[in-house]
Amino acid sequence: MSIEKFMRDAVTPWMTAYGEHSDIVMSTRIRLARNLTGYRFPIAFTEEEAMAVDRAVTGVLLDTMQSGYSYTKMSDLPALERQVLVEKHLISPQLAIPDRHGAVLLSEDETISVMVNEEDHIRIQCIYPGLQLEDSYKQADQVDDYLEKELPYAFDEDFGYLTSCPSNTGTGMRASVMMHLPALTMTKQIDRIIPAISRLGIIVRGSYGEGSEAPGNVYQVSNQTTLGKTEQEILADLGNIASRLIGHERKSRELLLSKSRIALENRLFRSLGTISYARLLPSGEAARCLSDVRLGIDLGIIQDVDMSILNELMIFMQAGFLQQYASTELSQEERDIFRAKLFRERLNVEKSSPPTEINTEE
């Protein structure tokens, strides 16, 4: 299985499936951080140590497990292809830095990625659609158990799994749910809720994690604490907060419908018109309009748009994937033109043309 598959397909298989509360919770992710004994952590290791860690991990997953993983070394990929993998949430932005001797092993259905030599020697990631904390953890834990049987993990009886960043020490687990919260954002309740949640040991970030924004009203909600709690306690705490956010978002949607239905419908259909007919579509506007149309579909107001197309456009709209699809580097204006053209084509407003045709005179 080659890396071209992961480059070519915009929508990962899990994005076409549906999980619990999928109208609000877009995905669940479990990430486990692990290190091997006998090697310095990535922040200080040598190239020889990095290569040895790489061989050890890939040897287990590729030679022994034989479970359909593909292996890609970051230094073998151009910057654009690394960016595409980040945009698809298959690797972290940190792993995309080529001089860190990083690599990734991806399962064929893209639900599992094992990142090698990121911030830690091993980062096991599992993504499921909707709210599926227990199932996602079970899958990640299965991969973790297999690796731990074959490899010597850095583990302390008092502190748990040892990691490069002290905030990950303990279980080494970050559980997160990616949530679409447009009504809470429109009513500005999100500004009050985020600080309250942070006091409970849960952090709310943008969809690409720490330091990222929340374009399209998509937020990543995850645990802050990994030390002093078991995996099951972390999952229970996050599940409780996610359920509360789901309840608040549903109430806010009902309030918008009952108090401002005409204004809401006007906004949603205007956004549908924008992504259907715009000739210039900046990324920020595209994200906002996609959020509105998604909300319109979830509320039953917009009925003639396939949600799977919106999932595809969420990936297509980003700079890396646009340029990968166009097979050429694009200026910002060219990206805005090409993004608008792709949106029109996918929404069946306009017939498609060869991807390299970018008419800047539109």
Short mmCIF file of C-alpha atoms in Angstrom, two decimals:
data_model
loop_
_atom_site.label_atom_id
_atom_site.label_comp_id
_atom_site.label_asym_id
_atom_site.label_seq_id
_atom_site.Cartn_x
_atom_site.Cartn_y
_atom_site.Cartn_z
CA MET A 1 0.00 0.00 0.00
CA SER A 2 1.60 3.30 -1.10
CA ILE A 3 1.41 6.82 0.30
CA GLU A 4 -0.33 7.94 -2.90
CA LYS A 5 -3.59 6.44 -1.60
CA PHE A 6 -3.54 8.72 1.44
CA MET A 7 -2.69 11.70 -0.77
CA ARG A 8 -5.35 10.99 -3.39
CA ASP A 9 -8.47 10.46 -1.28
CA ALA A 10 -9.70 13.60 0.45
CA VAL A 11 -12.13 11.90 2.79
CA THR A 12 -10.81 9.26 5.14
CA PRO A 13 -13.10 6.21 5.54
CA TRP A 14 -14.07 7.14 9.10
CA MET A 15 -15.47 10.47 7.83
CA THR A 16 -18.06 8.65 5.72
CA ALA A 17 -19.36 6.67 8.71
CA TYR A 18 -21.62 7.83 11.51
CA GLY A 19 -21.25 7.47 15.26
CA GLU A 20 -23.29 8.51 18.25
CA HIS A 21 -24.27 12.21 18.26
CA SER A 22 -22.57 12.65 14.88
CA ASP A 23 -24.58 15.80 14.19
CA ILE A 24 -22.42 17.51 16.85
CA VAL A 25 -19.47 15.20 17.57
CA MET A 26 -17.57 14.79 14.32
CA SER A 27 -14.93 12.40 15.63
CA THR A 28 -13.30 10.84 18.67
CA ARG A 29 -9.53 10.50 18.94
CA ILE A 30 -7.36 8.59 21.39
CA ARG A 31 -3.63 9.28 21.40
CA LEU A 32 -1.11 7.32 23.50
CA ALA A 33 2.44 8.61 24.06
CA ARG A 34 5.16 6.03 24.68
CA ASN A 35 8.96 5.89 24.82
CA LEU A 36 11.47 3.05 24.75
CA THR A 37 14.05 2.39 27.44
CA GLY A 38 17.70 2.56 26.41
CA TYR A 39 17.27 5.58 24.13
CA ARG A 40 17.22 9.29 24.85
CA PHE A 41 13.92 11.01 24.17
CA PRO A 42 13.49 12.72 20.77
CA ILE A 43 14.30 16.14 22.19
CA ALA A 44 17.89 14.97 22.77
CA PHE A 45 18.49 11.74 20.82
CA THR A 46 21.06 11.20 18.10
CA GLU A 47 20.34 10.27 14.50
CA GLU A 48 21.55 6.75 15.22
CA GLU A 49 19.14 6.42 18.15
CA ALA A 50 16.29 7.77 16.03
CA MET A 51 16.98 5.19 13.33
CA ALA A 52 17.19 2.41 15.93
CA VAL A 53 13.80 3.40 17.41
CA ASP A 54 12.34 3.53 13.90
CA ARG A 55 13.60 0.03 13.09
CA ALA A 56 12.31 -1.37 16.38
CA VAL A 57 8.78 0.00 16.05
CA THR A 58 8.34 -0.68 12.35
CA GLY A 59 9.81 -4.14 12.78
CA VAL A 60 6.99 -5.04 15.16
CA LEU A 61 4.17 -3.49 13.14
CA LEU A 62 5.34 -4.44 9.65
CA ASP A 63 7.28 -7.68 10.05
CA THR A 64 5.52 -9.29 12.99
CA MET A 65 1.99 -7.91 13.10
CA GLN A 66 1.51 -8.01 9.31
CA SER A 67 -1.73 -6.08 9.60
CA GLY A 68 -1.83 -3.88 6.52
CA TYR A 69 0.13 -0.87 7.71
CA SER A 70 1.92 1.37 5.25
CA TYR A 71 5.21 2.98 6.26
CA THR A 72 6.35 6.46 5.24
CA LYS A 73 9.41 8.38 6.34
CA MET A 74 8.80 12.12 6.63
CA SER A 75 12.11 13.05 5.01
CA ASP A 76 11.04 11.16 1.88
CA LEU A 77 7.99 13.39 1.37
CA PRO A 78 7.88 16.89 -0.12
CA ALA A 79 6.61 19.61 2.20
CA LEU A 80 3.25 19.74 0.41
CA GLU A 81 2.54 16.04 0.94
CA ARG A 82 3.44 16.32 4.62
CA GLN A 83 1.01 19.22 4.88
CA VAL A 84 -1.76 17.14 3.31
CA LEU A 85 -1.26 14.41 5.92
CA VAL A 86 -1.57 17.05 8.65
CA GLU A 87 -4.74 18.44 7.07
CA LYS A 88 -6.27 14.97 7.05
CA HIS A 89 -5.41 14.56 10.75
CA LEU A 90 -3.23 11.53 9.93
CA ILE A 91 -0.09 13.05 11.45
CA SER A 92 0.63 15.93 13.83
CA PRO A 93 2.15 19.25 12.69
CA GLN A 94 5.25 18.40 14.75
CA LEU A 95 5.85 15.13 12.92
CA ALA A 96 5.74 17.02 9.61
CA ILE A 97 9.08 18.66 10.46
CA PRO A 98 11.44 16.59 8.25
CA ASP A 99 14.68 16.93 10.21
CA ARG A 100 13.25 15.14 13.27
CA HIS A 101 13.76 11.68 11.71
CA GLY A 102 10.03 11.03 11.96
CA ALA A 103 7.92 8.39 10.24
CA VAL A 104 4.32 7.21 10.26
CA LEU A 105 2.61 3.85 9.92
CA LEU A 106 -0.97 4.12 8.68
CA SER A 107 -3.68 1.49 8.66
CA GLU A 108 -5.50 1.02 5.38
CA ASP A 109 -8.77 2.48 6.69
CA GLU A 110 -6.85 5.43 8.20
CA THR A 111 -8.37 4.97 11.66
CA ILE A 112 -4.97 4.15 13.17
CA SER A 113 -1.70 5.98 12.75
CA VAL A 114 1.47 5.22 14.66
CA MET A 115 3.84 8.17 14.62
CA VAL A 116 7.50 7.41 15.23
CA ASN A 117 9.97 9.98 16.62
CA GLU A 118 7.49 12.78 17.10
CA GLU A 119 7.70 14.48 20.52
CA ASP A 120 7.95 10.95 21.92
CA HIS A 121 9.33 7.77 20.36
CA ILE A 122 5.80 6.47 19.72
CA ARG A 123 2.45 8.20 19.33
CA ILE A 124 -0.45 5.79 18.75
CA GLN A 125 -3.53 7.54 17.38
CA CYS A 126 -6.98 6.09 16.76
CA ILE A 127 -9.86 8.11 15.24
CA TYR A 128 -13.50 7.01 15.13
CA PRO A 129 -16.59 8.87 13.87
CA GLY A 130 -19.00 10.43 16.37
CA LEU A 131 -18.75 9.97 20.13
CA GLN A 132 -17.01 6.60 20.60
CA LEU A 133 -14.56 7.04 23.45
CA GLU A 134 -14.58 3.45 24.69
CA ASP A 135 -14.29 1.88 21.23
CA SER A 136 -11.51 4.26 20.18
CA TYR A 137 -9.58 3.56 23.35
CA LYS A 138 -10.02 -0.19 22.98
CA GLN A 139 -8.55 -0.08 19.47
CA ALA A 140 -5.59 2.12 20.48
CA ASP A 141 -4.98 -0.02 23.56
CA GLN A 142 -4.87 -3.16 21.43
CA VAL A 143 -2.05 -1.70 19.30
CA ASP A 144 -0.32 -0.47 22.46
CA ASP A 145 -0.51 -3.90 24.11
CA TYR A 146 0.99 -5.54 21.05
CA LEU A 147 3.90 -3.10 20.94
CA GLU A 148 4.50 -3.36 24.68
CA LYS A 149 4.83 -7.14 24.46
CA GLU A 150 7.67 -6.74 21.96
CA LEU A 151 9.33 -3.47 23.03
CA PRO A 152 10.69 -2.22 26.39
CA TYR A 153 8.61 0.81 27.37
CA ALA A 154 9.93 3.56 29.63
CA PHE A 155 7.69 3.07 32.68
CA ASP A 156 7.94 4.02 36.33
CA GLU A 157 5.90 2.37 39.08
CA ASP A 158 5.15 5.73 40.72
CA PHE A 159 4.81 8.00 37.69
CA GLY A 160 3.54 5.67 34.98
CA TYR A 161 4.62 6.04 31.34
CA LEU A 162 7.51 8.49 31.01
CA THR A 163 7.20 11.12 28.29
CA SER A 164 9.14 14.07 26.87
CA CYS A 165 6.58 16.55 28.20
CA PRO A 166 5.72 16.17 31.91
CA SER A 167 2.07 16.96 31.17
CA ASN A 168 1.79 13.62 29.33
CA THR A 169 3.42 11.51 32.05
CA GLY A 170 1.14 8.97 33.71
CA THR A 171 -1.26 7.26 31.36
CA GLY A 172 0.32 9.09 28.42
CA MET A 173 -3.21 9.36 27.02
CA ARG A 174 -4.92 12.29 25.36
CA ALA A 175 -8.55 11.63 24.62
CA SER A 176 -10.37 14.19 22.51
CA VAL A 177 -13.61 14.78 20.70
CA MET A 178 -13.92 17.10 17.71
CA MET A 179 -17.19 18.98 18.06
CA HIS A 180 -19.17 21.25 15.75
CA LEU A 181 -20.64 23.94 18.02
CA PRO A 182 -22.11 26.63 15.76
CA ALA A 183 -25.12 27.56 17.92
CA LEU A 184 -23.00 28.04 21.05
CA THR A 185 -20.65 30.20 18.99
CA MET A 186 -23.46 32.26 17.39
CA THR A 187 -25.03 32.96 20.79
CA LYS A 188 -21.55 33.69 22.26
CA GLN A 189 -22.11 31.15 25.02
CA ILE A 190 -18.90 29.39 24.01
CA ASP A 191 -16.88 32.30 25.47
CA ARG A 192 -18.39 31.59 28.87
CA ILE A 193 -18.29 27.81 28.64
CA ILE A 194 -14.62 27.37 27.67
CA PRO A 195 -13.17 28.94 30.87
CA ALA A 196 -15.63 26.94 33.01
CA ILE A 197 -14.60 23.68 31.32
CA SER A 198 -10.89 24.43 31.76
CA ARG A 199 -11.37 24.56 35.53
CA LEU A 200 -12.55 20.94 35.36
CA GLY A 201 -9.32 19.69 33.79
CA ILE A 202 -10.63 19.72 30.22
CA ILE A 203 -9.18 21.97 27.53
CA VAL A 204 -10.87 23.33 24.40
CA ARG A 205 -8.69 24.10 21.36
CA GLY A 206 -8.96 24.48 17.62
CA SER A 207 -9.43 21.40 15.45
CA TYR A 208 -5.66 20.91 14.96
CA GLY A 209 -4.80 21.01 18.66
CA GLU A 210 -2.64 23.33 20.70
CA GLY A 211 -2.16 26.79 19.21
CA SER A 212 -4.70 26.30 16.43
CA GLU A 213 -7.86 28.27 15.77
CA ALA A 214 -11.39 26.91 15.49
CA PRO A 215 -12.40 27.63 11.88
CA GLY A 216 -15.94 26.60 11.02
CA ASN A 217 -16.90 26.45 14.73
CA VAL A 218 -15.08 23.11 15.10
CA TYR A 219 -13.45 22.61 18.50
CA GLN A 220 -11.22 19.90 19.94
CA VAL A 221 -12.17 19.06 23.53
CA SER A 222 -9.61 16.96 25.41
CA ASN A 223 -8.26 16.03 28.83
CA GLN A 224 -5.48 18.09 30.40
CA THR A 225 -4.46 15.65 33.12
CA THR A 226 -2.78 12.31 32.47
CA LEU A 227 -1.08 11.78 35.86
CA GLY A 228 -3.03 10.56 38.88
CA LYS A 229 -6.02 9.27 36.90
CA THR A 230 -6.69 5.97 35.20
CA GLU A 231 -7.60 5.72 31.53
CA GLN A 232 -11.19 4.88 32.47
CA GLU A 233 -11.46 7.94 34.73
CA ILE A 234 -10.15 10.18 31.94
CA LEU A 235 -12.64 8.71 29.47
CA ALA A 236 -15.51 9.12 31.94
CA ASP A 237 -14.62 12.76 32.68
CA LEU A 238 -14.34 13.66 29.01
CA GLY A 239 -17.52 11.78 28.15
CA ASN A 240 -19.38 13.70 30.84
CA ILE A 241 -18.16 17.08 29.55
CA ALA A 242 -18.92 16.10 25.94
CA SER A 243 -22.46 15.11 26.92
CA ARG A 244 -22.96 18.46 28.63
CA LEU A 245 -21.68 20.34 25.59
CA ILE A 246 -23.98 18.32 23.35
CA GLY A 247 -26.92 19.25 25.57
CA HIS A 248 -26.00 22.95 25.57
CA GLU A 249 -25.53 22.97 21.79
CA ARG A 250 -28.92 21.30 21.22
CA LYS A 251 -30.66 23.83 23.48
CA SER A 252 -28.95 26.71 21.68
CA ARG A 253 -30.07 25.33 18.31
CA GLU A 254 -33.64 25.05 19.58
CA LEU A 255 -33.46 28.62 20.88
CA LEU A 256 -32.25 29.94 17.52
CA LEU A 257 -35.07 28.11 15.75
CA SER A 258 -37.76 29.36 18.09
CA LYS A 259 -36.57 32.96 18.49
CA SER A 260 -34.80 33.78 15.22
CA ARG A 261 -35.87 31.21 12.64
CA ILE A 262 -36.13 33.56 9.64
CA ALA A 263 -32.79 35.22 10.40
CA LEU A 264 -31.20 31.80 10.90
CA GLU A 265 -32.62 30.41 7.66
CA ASN A 266 -31.47 33.53 5.83
CA ARG A 267 -27.92 33.06 7.10
CA LEU A 268 -27.83 29.34 6.30
CA PHE A 269 -29.16 29.69 2.75
CA ARG A 270 -26.90 32.67 2.07
CA SER A 271 -23.95 30.49 3.04
CA LEU A 272 -25.20 27.72 0.77
CA GLY A 273 -25.43 30.25 -2.05
CA THR A 274 -21.90 31.45 -1.37
CA ILE A 275 -20.24 28.03 -1.57
CA SER A 276 -22.40 27.12 -4.57
CA TYR A 277 -21.71 30.17 -6.73
CA ALA A 278 -18.76 32.18 -5.39
CA ARG A 279 -15.85 32.87 -7.73
CA LEU A 280 -13.44 33.83 -4.95
CA LEU A 281 -13.65 31.85 -1.71
CA PRO A 282 -11.10 32.60 1.05
CA SER A 283 -10.51 29.79 3.54
CA GLY A 284 -12.08 31.62 6.49
CA GLU A 285 -15.28 32.33 4.58
CA ALA A 286 -15.36 28.78 3.25
CA ALA A 287 -15.09 27.35 6.77
CA ARG A 288 -17.85 29.63 8.09
CA CYS A 289 -20.17 28.79 5.21
CA LEU A 290 -19.53 25.05 5.51
CA SER A 291 -20.38 25.30 9.20
CA ASP A 292 -23.66 27.07 8.38
CA VAL A 293 -24.64 24.54 5.72
CA ARG A 294 -23.78 21.64 8.03
CA LEU A 295 -26.01 23.19 10.69
CA GLY A 296 -28.77 23.65 8.11
CA ILE A 297 -28.60 19.96 7.18
CA ASP A 298 -28.61 18.86 10.83
CA LEU A 299 -31.69 21.02 11.52
CA GLY A 300 -33.52 19.74 8.44
CA ILE A 301 -33.60 23.24 6.91
CA ILE A 302 -31.26 22.35 4.02
CA GLN A 303 -32.19 19.01 2.48
CA ASP A 304 -30.57 18.71 -0.93
CA VAL A 305 -26.88 18.60 0.05
CA ASP A 306 -25.04 15.38 0.90
CA MET A 307 -23.17 15.63 4.21
CA SER A 308 -20.36 13.44 2.82
CA ILE A 309 -19.65 16.17 0.26
CA LEU A 310 -19.29 18.70 3.08
CA ASN A 311 -16.82 16.36 4.82
CA GLU A 312 -14.85 16.17 1.60
CA LEU A 313 -14.87 19.94 1.15
CA MET A 314 -13.58 20.44 4.70
CA ILE A 315 -10.38 18.74 3.55
CA PHE A 316 -10.36 20.07 -0.02
CA MET A 317 -10.60 23.69 1.16
CA GLN A 318 -7.20 23.67 2.87
CA ALA A 319 -4.09 25.06 1.22
CA GLY A 320 -2.10 21.84 1.05
CA PHE A 321 -4.82 19.69 -0.44
CA LEU A 322 -5.81 22.37 -2.96
CA GLN A 323 -2.27 22.54 -4.30
CA GLN A 324 -1.89 18.77 -4.22
CA TYR A 325 -5.07 18.43 -6.25
CA ALA A 326 -4.00 21.18 -8.66
CA SER A 327 -0.54 19.60 -9.02
CA THR A 328 1.07 23.02 -8.73
CA GLU A 329 1.88 25.71 -6.20
CA LEU A 330 -0.82 28.37 -5.93
CA SER A 331 -0.73 31.95 -4.70
CA GLN A 332 -3.34 32.95 -2.13
CA GLU A 333 -5.60 34.48 -4.81
CA GLU A 334 -5.22 31.39 -7.00
CA ARG A 335 -6.15 29.20 -4.04
CA ASP A 336 -9.26 31.28 -3.42
CA ILE A 337 -10.27 30.95 -7.08
CA PHE A 338 -9.49 27.23 -7.23
CA ARG A 339 -11.27 26.58 -3.93
CA ALA A 340 -14.43 28.27 -5.23
CA LYS A 341 -14.26 26.26 -8.45
CA LEU A 342 -13.88 22.97 -6.57
CA PHE A 343 -16.84 23.82 -4.36
CA ARG A 344 -19.03 24.59 -7.38
CA GLU A 345 -18.02 21.33 -9.04
CA ARG A 346 -18.60 19.15 -5.98
CA LEU A 347 -21.99 20.76 -5.37
CA ASN A 348 -22.90 20.00 -9.00
CA VAL A 349 -23.30 23.64 -9.93
CA GLU A 350 -20.57 23.53 -12.55
CA LYS A 351 -19.01 20.79 -14.68
CA SER A 352 -15.50 19.79 -13.71
CA SER A 353 -12.44 20.60 -15.76
CA PRO A 354 -8.84 19.35 -15.54
CA PRO A 355 -7.46 20.32 -12.11
CA THR A 356 -4.48 22.19 -13.53
CA GLU A 357 -6.73 24.74 -15.29
CA ILE A 358 -6.73 27.76 -12.97
CA ASN A 359 -8.30 30.79 -14.59
CA THR A 360 -7.30 33.86 -12.56
CA GLU A 361 -9.51 36.04 -14.73
CA GLU A 362 -12.73 34.74 -13.11
#
